[in-house]
JSON list of C-alpha atoms in Angstrom, two decimals:
[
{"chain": "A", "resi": 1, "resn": "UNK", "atom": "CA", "xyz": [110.56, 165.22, 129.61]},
{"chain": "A", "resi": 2, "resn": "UNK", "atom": "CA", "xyz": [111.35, 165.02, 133.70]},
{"chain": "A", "resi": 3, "resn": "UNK", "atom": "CA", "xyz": [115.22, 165.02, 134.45]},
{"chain": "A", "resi": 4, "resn": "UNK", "atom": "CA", "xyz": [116.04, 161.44, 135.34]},
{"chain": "A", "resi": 5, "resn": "UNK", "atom": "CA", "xyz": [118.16, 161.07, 138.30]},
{"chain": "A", "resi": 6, "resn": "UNK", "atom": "CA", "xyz": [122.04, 160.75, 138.64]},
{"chain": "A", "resi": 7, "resn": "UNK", "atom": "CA", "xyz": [123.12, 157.04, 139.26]},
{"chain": "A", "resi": 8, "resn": "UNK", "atom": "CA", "xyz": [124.35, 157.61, 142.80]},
{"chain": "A", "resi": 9, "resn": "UNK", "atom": "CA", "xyz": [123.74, 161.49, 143.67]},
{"chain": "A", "resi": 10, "resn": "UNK", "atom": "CA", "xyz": [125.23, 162.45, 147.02]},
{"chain": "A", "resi": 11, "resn": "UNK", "atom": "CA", "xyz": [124.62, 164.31, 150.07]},
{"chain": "A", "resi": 12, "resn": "UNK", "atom": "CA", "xyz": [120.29, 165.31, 150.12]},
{"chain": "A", "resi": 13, "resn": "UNK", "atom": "CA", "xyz": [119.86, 164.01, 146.78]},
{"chain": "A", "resi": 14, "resn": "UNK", "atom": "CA", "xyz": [121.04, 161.01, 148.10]},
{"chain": "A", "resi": 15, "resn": "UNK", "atom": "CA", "xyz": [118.77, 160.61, 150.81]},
{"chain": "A", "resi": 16, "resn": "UNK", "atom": "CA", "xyz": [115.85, 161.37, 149.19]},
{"chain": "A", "resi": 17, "resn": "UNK", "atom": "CA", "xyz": [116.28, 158.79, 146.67]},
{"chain": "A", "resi": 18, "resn": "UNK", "atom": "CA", "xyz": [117.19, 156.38, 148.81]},
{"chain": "A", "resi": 19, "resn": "UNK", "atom": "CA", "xyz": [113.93, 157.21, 151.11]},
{"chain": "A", "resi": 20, "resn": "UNK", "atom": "CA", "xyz": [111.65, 157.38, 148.11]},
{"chain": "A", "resi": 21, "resn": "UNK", "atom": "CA", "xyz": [112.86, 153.92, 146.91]},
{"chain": "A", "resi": 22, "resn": "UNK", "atom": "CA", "xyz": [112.38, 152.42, 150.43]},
{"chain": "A", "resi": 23, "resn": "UNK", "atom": "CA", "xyz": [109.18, 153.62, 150.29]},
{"chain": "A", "resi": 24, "resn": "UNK", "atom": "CA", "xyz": [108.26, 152.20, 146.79]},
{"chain": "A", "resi": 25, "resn": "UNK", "atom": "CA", "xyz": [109.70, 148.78, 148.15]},
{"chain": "A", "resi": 26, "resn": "UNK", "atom": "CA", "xyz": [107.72, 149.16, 151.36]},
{"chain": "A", "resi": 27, "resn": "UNK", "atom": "CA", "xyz": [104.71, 149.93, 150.05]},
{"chain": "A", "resi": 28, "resn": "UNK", "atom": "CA", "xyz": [104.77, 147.14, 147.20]},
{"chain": "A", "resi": 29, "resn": "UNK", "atom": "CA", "xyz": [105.40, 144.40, 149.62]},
{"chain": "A", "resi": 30, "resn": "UNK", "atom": "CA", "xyz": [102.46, 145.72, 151.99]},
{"chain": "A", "resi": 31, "resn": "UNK", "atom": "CA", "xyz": [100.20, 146.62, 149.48]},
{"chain": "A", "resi": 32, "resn": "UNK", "atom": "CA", "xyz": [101.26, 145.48, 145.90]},
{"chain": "A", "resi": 33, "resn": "UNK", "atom": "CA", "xyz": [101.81, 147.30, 143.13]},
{"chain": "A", "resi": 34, "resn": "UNK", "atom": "CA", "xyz": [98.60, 148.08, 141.98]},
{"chain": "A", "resi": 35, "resn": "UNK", "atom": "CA", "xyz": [97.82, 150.16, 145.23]},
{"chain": "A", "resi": 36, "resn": "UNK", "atom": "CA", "xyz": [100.86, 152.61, 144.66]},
{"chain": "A", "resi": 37, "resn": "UNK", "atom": "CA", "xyz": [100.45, 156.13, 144.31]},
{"chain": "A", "resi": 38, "resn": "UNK", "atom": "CA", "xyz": [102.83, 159.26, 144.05]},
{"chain": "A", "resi": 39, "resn": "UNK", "atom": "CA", "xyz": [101.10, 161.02, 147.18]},
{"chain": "A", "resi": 40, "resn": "UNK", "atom": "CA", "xyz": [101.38, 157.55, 149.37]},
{"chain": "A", "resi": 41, "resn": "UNK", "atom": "CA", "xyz": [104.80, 156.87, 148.42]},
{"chain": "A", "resi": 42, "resn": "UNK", "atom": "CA", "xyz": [105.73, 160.95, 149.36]},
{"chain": "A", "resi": 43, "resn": "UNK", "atom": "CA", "xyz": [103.97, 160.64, 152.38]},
{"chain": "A", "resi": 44, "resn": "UNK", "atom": "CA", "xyz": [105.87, 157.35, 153.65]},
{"chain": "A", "resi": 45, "resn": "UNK", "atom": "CA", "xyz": [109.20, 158.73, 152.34]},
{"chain": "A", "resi": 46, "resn": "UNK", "atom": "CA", "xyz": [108.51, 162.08, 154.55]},
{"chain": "A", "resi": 47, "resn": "UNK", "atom": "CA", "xyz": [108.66, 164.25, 151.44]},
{"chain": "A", "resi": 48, "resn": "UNK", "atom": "CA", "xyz": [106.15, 166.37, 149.32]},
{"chain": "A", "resi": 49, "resn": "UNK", "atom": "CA", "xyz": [104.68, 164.79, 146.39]},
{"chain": "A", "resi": 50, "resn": "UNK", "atom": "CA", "xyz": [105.94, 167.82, 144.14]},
{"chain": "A", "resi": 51, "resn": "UNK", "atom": "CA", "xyz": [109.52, 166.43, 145.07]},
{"chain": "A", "resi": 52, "resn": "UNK", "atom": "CA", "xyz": [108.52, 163.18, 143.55]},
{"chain": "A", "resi": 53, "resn": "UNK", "atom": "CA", "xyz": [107.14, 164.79, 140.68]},
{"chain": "A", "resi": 54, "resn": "UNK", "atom": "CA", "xyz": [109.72, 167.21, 140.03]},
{"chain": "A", "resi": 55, "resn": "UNK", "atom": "CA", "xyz": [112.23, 164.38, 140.43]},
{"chain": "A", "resi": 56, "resn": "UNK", "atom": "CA", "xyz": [110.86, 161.40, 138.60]},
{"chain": "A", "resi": 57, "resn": "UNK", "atom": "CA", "xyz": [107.94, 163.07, 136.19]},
{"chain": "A", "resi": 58, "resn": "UNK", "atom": "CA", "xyz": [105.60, 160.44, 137.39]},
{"chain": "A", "resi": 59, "resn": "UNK", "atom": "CA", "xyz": [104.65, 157.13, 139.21]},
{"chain": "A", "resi": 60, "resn": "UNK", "atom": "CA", "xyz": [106.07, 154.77, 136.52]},
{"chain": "A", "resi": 61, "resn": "UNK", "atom": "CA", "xyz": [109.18, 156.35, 135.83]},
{"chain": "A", "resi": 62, "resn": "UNK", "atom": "CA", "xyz": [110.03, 156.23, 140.07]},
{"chain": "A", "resi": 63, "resn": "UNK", "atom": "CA", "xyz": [109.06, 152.80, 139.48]},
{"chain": "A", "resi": 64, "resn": "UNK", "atom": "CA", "xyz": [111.48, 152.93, 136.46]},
{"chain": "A", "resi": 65, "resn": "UNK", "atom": "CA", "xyz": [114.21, 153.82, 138.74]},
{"chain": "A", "resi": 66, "resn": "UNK", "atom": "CA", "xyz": [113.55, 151.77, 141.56]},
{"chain": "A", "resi": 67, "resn": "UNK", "atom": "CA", "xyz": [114.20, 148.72, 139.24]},
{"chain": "A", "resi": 68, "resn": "UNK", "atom": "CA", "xyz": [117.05, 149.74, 137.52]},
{"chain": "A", "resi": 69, "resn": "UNK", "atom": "CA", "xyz": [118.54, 150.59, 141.14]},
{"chain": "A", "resi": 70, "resn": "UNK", "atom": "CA", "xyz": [117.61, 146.55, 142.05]},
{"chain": "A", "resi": 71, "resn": "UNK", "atom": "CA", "xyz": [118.56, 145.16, 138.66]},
{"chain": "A", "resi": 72, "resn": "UNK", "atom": "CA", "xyz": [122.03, 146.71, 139.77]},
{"chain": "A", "resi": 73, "resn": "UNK", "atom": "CA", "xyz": [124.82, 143.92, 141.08]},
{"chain": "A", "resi": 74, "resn": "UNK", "atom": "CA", "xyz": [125.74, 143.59, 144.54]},
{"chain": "A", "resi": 75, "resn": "UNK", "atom": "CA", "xyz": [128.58, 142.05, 143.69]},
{"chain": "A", "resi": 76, "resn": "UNK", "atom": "CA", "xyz": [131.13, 141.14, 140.84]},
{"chain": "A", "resi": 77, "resn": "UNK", "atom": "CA", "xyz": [131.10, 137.51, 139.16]},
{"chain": "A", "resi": 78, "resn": "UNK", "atom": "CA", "xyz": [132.57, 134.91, 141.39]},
{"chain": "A", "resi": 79, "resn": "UNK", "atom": "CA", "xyz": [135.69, 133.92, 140.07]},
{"chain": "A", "resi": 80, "resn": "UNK", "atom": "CA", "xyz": [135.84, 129.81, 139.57]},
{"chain": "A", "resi": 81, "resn": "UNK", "atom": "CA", "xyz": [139.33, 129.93, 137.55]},
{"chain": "A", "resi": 82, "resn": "UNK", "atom": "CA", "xyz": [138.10, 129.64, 134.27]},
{"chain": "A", "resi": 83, "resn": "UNK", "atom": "CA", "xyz": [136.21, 131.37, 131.45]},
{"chain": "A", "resi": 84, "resn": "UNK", "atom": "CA", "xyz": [134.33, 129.08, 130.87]},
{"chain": "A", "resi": 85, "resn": "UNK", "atom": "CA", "xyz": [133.22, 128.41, 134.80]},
{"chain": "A", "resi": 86, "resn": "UNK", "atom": "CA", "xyz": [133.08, 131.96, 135.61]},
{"chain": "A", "resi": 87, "resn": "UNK", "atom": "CA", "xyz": [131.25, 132.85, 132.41]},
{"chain": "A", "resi": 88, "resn": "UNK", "atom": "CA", "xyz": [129.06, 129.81, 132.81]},
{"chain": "A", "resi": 89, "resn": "UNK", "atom": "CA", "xyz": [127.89, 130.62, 136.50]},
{"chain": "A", "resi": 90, "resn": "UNK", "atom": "CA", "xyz": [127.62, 134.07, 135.67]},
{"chain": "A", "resi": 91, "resn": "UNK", "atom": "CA", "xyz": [125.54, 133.11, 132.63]},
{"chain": "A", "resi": 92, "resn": "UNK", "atom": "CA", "xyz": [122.84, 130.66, 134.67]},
{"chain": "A", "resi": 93, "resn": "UNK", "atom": "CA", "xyz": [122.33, 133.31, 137.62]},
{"chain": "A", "resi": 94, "resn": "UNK", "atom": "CA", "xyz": [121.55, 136.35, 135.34]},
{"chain": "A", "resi": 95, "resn": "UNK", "atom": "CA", "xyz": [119.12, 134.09, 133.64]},
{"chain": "A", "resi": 96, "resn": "UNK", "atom": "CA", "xyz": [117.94, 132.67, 137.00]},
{"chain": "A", "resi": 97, "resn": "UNK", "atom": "CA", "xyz": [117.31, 136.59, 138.36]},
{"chain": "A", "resi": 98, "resn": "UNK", "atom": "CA", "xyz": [115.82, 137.82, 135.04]},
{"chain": "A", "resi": 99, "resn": "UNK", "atom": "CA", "xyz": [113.67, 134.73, 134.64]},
{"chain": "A", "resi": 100, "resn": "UNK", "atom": "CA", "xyz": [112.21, 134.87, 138.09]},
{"chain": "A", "resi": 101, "resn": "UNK", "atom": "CA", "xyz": [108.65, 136.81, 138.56]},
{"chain": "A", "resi": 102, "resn": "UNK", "atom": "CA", "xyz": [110.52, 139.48, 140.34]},
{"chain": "A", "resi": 103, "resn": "UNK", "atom": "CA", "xyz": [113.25, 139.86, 138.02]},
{"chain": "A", "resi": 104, "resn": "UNK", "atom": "CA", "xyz": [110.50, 140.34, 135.06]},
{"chain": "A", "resi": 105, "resn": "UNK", "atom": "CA", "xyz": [108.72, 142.89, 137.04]},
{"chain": "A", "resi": 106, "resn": "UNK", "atom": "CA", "xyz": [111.24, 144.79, 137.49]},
{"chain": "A", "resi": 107, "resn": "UNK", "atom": "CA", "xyz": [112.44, 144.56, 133.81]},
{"chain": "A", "resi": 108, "resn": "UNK", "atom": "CA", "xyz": [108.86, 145.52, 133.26]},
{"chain": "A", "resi": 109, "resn": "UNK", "atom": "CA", "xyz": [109.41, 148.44, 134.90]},
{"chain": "A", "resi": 110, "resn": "UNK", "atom": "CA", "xyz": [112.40, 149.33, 134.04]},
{"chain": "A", "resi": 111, "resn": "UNK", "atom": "CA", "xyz": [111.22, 149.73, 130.85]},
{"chain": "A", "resi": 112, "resn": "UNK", "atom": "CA", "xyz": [107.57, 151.34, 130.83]},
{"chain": "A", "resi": 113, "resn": "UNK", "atom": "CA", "xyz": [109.24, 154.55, 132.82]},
{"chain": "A", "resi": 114, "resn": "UNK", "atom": "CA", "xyz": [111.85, 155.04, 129.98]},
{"chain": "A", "resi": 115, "resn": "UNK", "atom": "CA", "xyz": [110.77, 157.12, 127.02]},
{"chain": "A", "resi": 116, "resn": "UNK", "atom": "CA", "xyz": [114.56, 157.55, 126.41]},
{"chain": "A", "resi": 117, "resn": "UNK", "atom": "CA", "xyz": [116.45, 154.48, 126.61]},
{"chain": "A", "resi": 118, "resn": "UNK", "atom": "CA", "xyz": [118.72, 155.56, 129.57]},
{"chain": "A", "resi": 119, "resn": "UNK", "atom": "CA", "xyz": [117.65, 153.25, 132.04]},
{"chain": "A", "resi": 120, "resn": "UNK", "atom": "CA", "xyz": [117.46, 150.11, 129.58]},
{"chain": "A", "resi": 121, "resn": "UNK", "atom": "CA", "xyz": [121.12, 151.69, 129.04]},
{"chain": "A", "resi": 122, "resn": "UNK", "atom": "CA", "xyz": [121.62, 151.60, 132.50]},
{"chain": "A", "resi": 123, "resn": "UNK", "atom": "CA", "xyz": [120.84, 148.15, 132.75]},
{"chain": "A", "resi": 124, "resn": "UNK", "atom": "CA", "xyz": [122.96, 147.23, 129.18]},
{"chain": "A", "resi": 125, "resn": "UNK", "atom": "CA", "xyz": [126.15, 148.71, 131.07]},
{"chain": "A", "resi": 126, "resn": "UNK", "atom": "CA", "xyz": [125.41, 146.49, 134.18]},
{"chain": "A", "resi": 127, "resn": "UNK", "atom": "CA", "xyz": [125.46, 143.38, 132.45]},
{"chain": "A", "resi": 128, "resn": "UNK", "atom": "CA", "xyz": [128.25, 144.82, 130.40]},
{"chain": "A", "resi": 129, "resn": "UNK", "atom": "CA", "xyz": [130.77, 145.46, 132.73]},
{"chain": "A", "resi": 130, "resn": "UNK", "atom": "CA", "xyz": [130.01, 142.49, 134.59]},
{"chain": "A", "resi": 131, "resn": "UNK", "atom": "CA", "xyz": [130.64, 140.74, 131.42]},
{"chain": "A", "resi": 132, "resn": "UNK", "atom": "CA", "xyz": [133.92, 142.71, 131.35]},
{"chain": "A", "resi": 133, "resn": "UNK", "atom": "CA", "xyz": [134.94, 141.88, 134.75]},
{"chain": "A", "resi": 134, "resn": "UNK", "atom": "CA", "xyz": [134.95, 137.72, 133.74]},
{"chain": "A", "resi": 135, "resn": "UNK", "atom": "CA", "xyz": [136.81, 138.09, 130.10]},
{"chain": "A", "resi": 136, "resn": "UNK", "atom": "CA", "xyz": [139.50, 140.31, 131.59]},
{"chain": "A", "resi": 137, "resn": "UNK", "atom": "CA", "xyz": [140.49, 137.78, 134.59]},
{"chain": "A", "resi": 138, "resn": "UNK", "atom": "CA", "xyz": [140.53, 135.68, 131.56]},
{"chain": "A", "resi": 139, "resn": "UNK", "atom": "CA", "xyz": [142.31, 137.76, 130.11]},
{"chain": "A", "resi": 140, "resn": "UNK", "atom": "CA", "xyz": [144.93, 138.06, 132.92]},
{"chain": "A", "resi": 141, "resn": "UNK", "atom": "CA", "xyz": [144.88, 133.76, 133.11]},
{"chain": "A", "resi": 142, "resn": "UNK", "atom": "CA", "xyz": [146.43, 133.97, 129.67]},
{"chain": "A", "resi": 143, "resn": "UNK", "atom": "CA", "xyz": [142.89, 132.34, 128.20]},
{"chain": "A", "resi": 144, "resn": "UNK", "atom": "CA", "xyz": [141.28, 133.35, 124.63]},
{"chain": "A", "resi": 145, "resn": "UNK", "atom": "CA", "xyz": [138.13, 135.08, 124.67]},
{"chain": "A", "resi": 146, "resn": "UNK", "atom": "CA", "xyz": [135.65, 136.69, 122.63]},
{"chain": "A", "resi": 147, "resn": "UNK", "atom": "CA", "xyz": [135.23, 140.32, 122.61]},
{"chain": "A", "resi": 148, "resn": "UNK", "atom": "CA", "xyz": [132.26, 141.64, 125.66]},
{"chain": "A", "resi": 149, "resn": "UNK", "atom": "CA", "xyz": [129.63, 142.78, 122.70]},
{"chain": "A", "resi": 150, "resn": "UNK", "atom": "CA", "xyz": [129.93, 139.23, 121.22]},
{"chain": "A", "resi": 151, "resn": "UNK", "atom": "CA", "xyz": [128.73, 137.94, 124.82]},
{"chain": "A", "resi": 152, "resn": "UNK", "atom": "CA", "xyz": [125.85, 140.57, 124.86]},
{"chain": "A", "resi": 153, "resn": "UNK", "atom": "CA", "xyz": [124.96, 139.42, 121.44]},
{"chain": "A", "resi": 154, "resn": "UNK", "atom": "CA", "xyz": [125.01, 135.75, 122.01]},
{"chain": "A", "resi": 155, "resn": "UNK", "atom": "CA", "xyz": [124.78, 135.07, 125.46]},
{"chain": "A", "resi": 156, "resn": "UNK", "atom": "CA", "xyz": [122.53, 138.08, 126.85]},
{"chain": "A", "resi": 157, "resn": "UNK", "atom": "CA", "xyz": [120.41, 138.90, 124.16]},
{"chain": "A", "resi": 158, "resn": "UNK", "atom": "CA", "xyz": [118.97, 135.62, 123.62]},
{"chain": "A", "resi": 159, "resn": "UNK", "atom": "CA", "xyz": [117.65, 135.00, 127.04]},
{"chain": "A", "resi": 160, "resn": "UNK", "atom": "CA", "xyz": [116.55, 138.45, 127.14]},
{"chain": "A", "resi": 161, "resn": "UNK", "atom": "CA", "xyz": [114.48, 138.01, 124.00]},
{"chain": "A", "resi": 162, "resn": "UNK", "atom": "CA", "xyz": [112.98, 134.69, 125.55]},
{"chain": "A", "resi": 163, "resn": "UNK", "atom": "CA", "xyz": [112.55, 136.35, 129.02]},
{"chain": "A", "resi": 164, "resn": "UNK", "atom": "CA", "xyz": [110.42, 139.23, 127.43]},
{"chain": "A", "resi": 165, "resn": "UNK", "atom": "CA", "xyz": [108.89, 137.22, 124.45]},
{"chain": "A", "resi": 166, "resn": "UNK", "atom": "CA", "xyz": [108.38, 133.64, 125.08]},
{"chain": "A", "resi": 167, "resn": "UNK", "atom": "CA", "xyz": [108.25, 133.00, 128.63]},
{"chain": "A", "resi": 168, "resn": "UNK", "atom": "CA", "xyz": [108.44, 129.68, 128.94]},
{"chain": "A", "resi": 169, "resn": "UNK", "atom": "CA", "xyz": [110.25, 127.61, 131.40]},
{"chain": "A", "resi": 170, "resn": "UNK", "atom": "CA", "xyz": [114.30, 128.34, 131.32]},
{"chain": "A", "resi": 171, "resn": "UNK", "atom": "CA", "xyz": [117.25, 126.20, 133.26]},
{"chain": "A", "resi": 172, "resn": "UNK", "atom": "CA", "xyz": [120.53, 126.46, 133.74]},
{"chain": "A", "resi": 173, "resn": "UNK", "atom": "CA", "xyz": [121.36, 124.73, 130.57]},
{"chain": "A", "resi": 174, "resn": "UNK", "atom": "CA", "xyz": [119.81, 127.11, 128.41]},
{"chain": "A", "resi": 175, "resn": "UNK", "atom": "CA", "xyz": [122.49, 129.38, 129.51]},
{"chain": "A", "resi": 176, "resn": "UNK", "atom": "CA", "xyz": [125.04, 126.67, 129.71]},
{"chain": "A", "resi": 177, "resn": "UNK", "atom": "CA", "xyz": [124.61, 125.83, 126.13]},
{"chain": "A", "resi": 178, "resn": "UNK", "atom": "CA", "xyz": [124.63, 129.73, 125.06]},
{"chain": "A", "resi": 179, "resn": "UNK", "atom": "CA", "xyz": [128.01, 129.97, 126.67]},
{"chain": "A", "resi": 180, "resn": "UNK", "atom": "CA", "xyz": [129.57, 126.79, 125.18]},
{"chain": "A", "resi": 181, "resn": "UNK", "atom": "CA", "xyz": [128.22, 127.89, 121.69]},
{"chain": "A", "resi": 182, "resn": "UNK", "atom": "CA", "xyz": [130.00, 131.20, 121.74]},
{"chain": "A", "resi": 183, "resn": "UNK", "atom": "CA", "xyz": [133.16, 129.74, 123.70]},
{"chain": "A", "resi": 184, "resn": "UNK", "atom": "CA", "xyz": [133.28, 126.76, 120.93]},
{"chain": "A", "resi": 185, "resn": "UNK", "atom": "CA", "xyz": [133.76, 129.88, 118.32]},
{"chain": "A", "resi": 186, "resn": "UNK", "atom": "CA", "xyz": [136.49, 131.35, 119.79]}
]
């Protein structure tokens, strides 16, 4: 098994990820996906392909890690001044960048270039501590909440499981009505 790469690495680490990954997403927009190769993307990032290789193991676990770096937030949940807000409009944009043909690519690949589970992990703990972020300002607001692995479970998991496995058209009140089901058990 390759050794996967640290989540931010520093210093030349750092800059050859980052330059490997701009390559990827270069090449993808100019090309598509299907025309990526390990020697192209080396070649754009100015590095040997053995650096790929001996960094990644192969094409789809860079891919694998170019995904989980842009399923990553930018940001932390707004804050609206409620649970139920914040959780709510945190809710209908992780379904809205999940459900979109991007966001299910890069699922897609973050998923194919993990024979270990780290990087579906990876992406667990994202949506975990972002999760953790809204129920502690509720927290702090004096409000009841549930627990951040009740959220995964009833919130998260369902639209992942109808992202992935029955792709059919999902809103806003999809994840609207997850939230106010689990808020409503309290």
């Amino acid at each position: 098994m390759s050794p996967k790469p640290m989540a931010r690495p520093g210093g030349r680490s750092a800059r050859v990820q980052e330059s490997v990954h701009a390559a990827v997403r270069e090449l993808q927009a100019e090309s598509g996906r299907e025309a990526l190769t390990v020697p192209l993307v080396a070649a754009r990032a100015g590095v040997t392909p053995s650096t790929v290789y001996r960094r990644w193991g192969d094409l789809q676990e860079l891919l694998s890690d170019v995904a989980v770096e842009h399923l990553r937030p930018e940001a932390p949940p707004a804050d609206l001044g409620s649970l139920r807000a914040d959780l709510g409009a945190w809710a209908e944009q992780f379904l809205d960048e999940m459900a979109s043909p991007p966001g299910r690519a890069y699922i897609r690949d973050a998923l194919l270039g993990d024979p270990d589970g780290s990087n579906a992990g990876q992406c667990s703990a994202y949506a975990a501590d972002q999760i953790g972020i809204v129920l502690a300002r509720a927290a702090e607001r004096g409000e009841a909440a549930p627990d951040a692995e009740r959220v995964i479970d009833e919130v998260v998991a369902p639209m992942m499981y109808r992202i992935l496995f029955r792709p059919g058209p999902l809103d806003a009140a999809y994840a609207r009505a997850l939230v106010e089901h689990t808020l409503g058990e309290s």
